[in-house]
Each structure stands twice: as structure tokens, then as C-alpha cells.
Tab-separated table of C-alpha atoms in Angstrom:
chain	number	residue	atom	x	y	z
Q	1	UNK	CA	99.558	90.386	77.065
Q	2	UNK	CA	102.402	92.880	77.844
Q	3	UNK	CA	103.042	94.587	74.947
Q	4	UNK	CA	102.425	97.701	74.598
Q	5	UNK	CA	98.415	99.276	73.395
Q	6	UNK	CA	99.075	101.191	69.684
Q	7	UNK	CA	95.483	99.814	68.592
Q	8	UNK	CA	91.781	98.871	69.025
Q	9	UNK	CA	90.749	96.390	66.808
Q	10	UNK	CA	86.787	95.942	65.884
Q	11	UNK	CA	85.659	92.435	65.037
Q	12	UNK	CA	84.028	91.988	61.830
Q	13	UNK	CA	83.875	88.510	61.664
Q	14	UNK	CA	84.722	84.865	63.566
Q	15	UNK	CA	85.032	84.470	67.142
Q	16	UNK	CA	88.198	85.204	69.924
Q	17	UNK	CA	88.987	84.242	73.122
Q	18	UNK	CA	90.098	87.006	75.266
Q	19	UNK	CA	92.464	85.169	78.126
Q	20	UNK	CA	94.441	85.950	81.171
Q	21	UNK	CA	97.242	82.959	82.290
Q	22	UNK	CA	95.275	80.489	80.718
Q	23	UNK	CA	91.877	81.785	82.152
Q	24	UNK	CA	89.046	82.463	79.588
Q	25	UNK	CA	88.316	86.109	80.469
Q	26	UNK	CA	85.377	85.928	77.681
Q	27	UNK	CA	84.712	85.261	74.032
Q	28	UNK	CA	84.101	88.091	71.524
Q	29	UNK	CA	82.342	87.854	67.971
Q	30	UNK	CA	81.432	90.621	65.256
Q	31	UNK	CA	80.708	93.904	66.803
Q	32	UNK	CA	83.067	93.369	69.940
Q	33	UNK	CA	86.634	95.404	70.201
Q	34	UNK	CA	89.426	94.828	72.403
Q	35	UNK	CA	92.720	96.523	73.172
Q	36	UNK	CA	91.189	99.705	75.180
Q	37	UNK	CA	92.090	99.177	77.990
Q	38	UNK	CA	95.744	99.871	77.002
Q	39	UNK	CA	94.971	102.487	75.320
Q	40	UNK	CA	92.732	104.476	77.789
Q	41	UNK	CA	95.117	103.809	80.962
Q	42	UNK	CA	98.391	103.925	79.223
Q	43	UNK	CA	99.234	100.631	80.179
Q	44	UNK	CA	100.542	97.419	78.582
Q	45	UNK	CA	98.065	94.975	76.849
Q	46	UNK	CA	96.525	93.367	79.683
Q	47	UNK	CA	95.187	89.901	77.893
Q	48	UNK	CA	96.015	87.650	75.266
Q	49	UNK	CA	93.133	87.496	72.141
Q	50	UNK	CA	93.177	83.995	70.730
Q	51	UNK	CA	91.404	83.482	67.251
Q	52	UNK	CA	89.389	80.403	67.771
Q	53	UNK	CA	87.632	80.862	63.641
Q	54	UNK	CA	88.536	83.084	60.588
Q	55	UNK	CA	88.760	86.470	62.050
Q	56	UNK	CA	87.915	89.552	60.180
Q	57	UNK	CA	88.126	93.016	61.869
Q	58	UNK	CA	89.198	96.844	61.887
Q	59	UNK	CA	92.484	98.202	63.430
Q	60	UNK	CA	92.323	101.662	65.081
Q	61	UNK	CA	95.396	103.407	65.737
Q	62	UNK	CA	95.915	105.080	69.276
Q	63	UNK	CA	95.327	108.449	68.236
Q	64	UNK	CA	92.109	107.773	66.056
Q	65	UNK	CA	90.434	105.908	68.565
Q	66	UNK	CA	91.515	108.121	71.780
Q	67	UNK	CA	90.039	111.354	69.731
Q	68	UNK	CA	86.814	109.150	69.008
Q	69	UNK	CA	86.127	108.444	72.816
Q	70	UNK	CA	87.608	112.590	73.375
Q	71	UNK	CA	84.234	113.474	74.137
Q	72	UNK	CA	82.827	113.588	77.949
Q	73	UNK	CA	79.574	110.906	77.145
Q	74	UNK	CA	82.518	108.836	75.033
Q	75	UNK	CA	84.998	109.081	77.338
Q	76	UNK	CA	83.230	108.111	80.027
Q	77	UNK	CA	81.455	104.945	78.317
Q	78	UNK	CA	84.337	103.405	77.076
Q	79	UNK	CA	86.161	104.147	80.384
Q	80	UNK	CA	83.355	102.190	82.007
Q	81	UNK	CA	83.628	99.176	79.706
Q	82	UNK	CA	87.407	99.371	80.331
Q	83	UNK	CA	86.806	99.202	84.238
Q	84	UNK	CA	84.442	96.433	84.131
Q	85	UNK	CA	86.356	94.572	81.847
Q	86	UNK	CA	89.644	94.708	84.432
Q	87	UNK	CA	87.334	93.883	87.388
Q	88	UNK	CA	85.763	91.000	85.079
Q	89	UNK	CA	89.838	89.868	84.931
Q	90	UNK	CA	90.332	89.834	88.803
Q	91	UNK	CA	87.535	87.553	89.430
Q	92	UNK	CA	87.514	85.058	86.623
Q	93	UNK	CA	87.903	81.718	88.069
């Protein structure tokens, strides 16, 4: 949390928590990503990703991933995932 976005990573494999000051935002397995919402608003990294098995996965730079969501349909679903995924991280208990 608070550095800045340069990547999206894909899980492959193994399990992460995705927290907020000690608050389980949720838990992500193979097939999940995290890290766009830094890279969509410009913004630092707002969570901290906690490996809770072996974790496998795929880094994707900024400027990879930003031209893969360039398009209008892309661009809008992953901005939708990044907006519920901050509202999701206002009202976790």
C-alpha cells in the first residue's frame, strides 16, 4: 500500500490476501489480478497483497496492461472492477 502502480500481476497459482490496515479486503487465487487500480487512476497502490501459500503469477508492466484495457469495452470493464473494488475497500468491516 502506497507505493507507486508500475504492474498488474495475474495469479497463476496459491492464494493472497488483499488487505487494507489490517482489514481483509478479499482473498484471490489463480485467475485473479491485482494492482489496477493504480494503474488505471494514476494513483498509489491502494492495498497490501499478502501471500498466504506458494504463489505463482504473471507481472504486467504499466504500459502493456494500460494498451490491453485501451479499448472502449476493455476500458470500461476493468474500470468497473477497479470501482467496485475501491467501494468494496470503504465498506469492509
Amino acid at each position: 500500500k502506497g507505493e507507486p502502480g508500475d504492474s498488474y500481476v495475474l495469479i497463476a497459482a496459491g492464494v493472497v490476501d488483499v488487505s487494507d490496515d489490517g482489514r481483509t479486503l478479499r482473498t484471490c487465487g489463480p485467475g485473479d489480478g491485482v494492482g489496477e487500480i493504480a494503474l488505471l487512476r494514476t494513483v498509489p497502490r491502494t492495498a497490501t497483497v499478502t501471500a498466504q501459500t506458494y504463489v505463482e503469477g504473471y507481472s504486467i508492466d504499466a504500459p502493456t496492461f494500460l494498451s490491453a484495457v485501451a479499448g472502449p469495452a476493455a476500458a470500461a470493464a476493468a474500470e468497473a472492477v477497479a470501482s467496485t473494488r475501491l467501494q468494496h475497500s470503504r465498506t469492509a468491516p
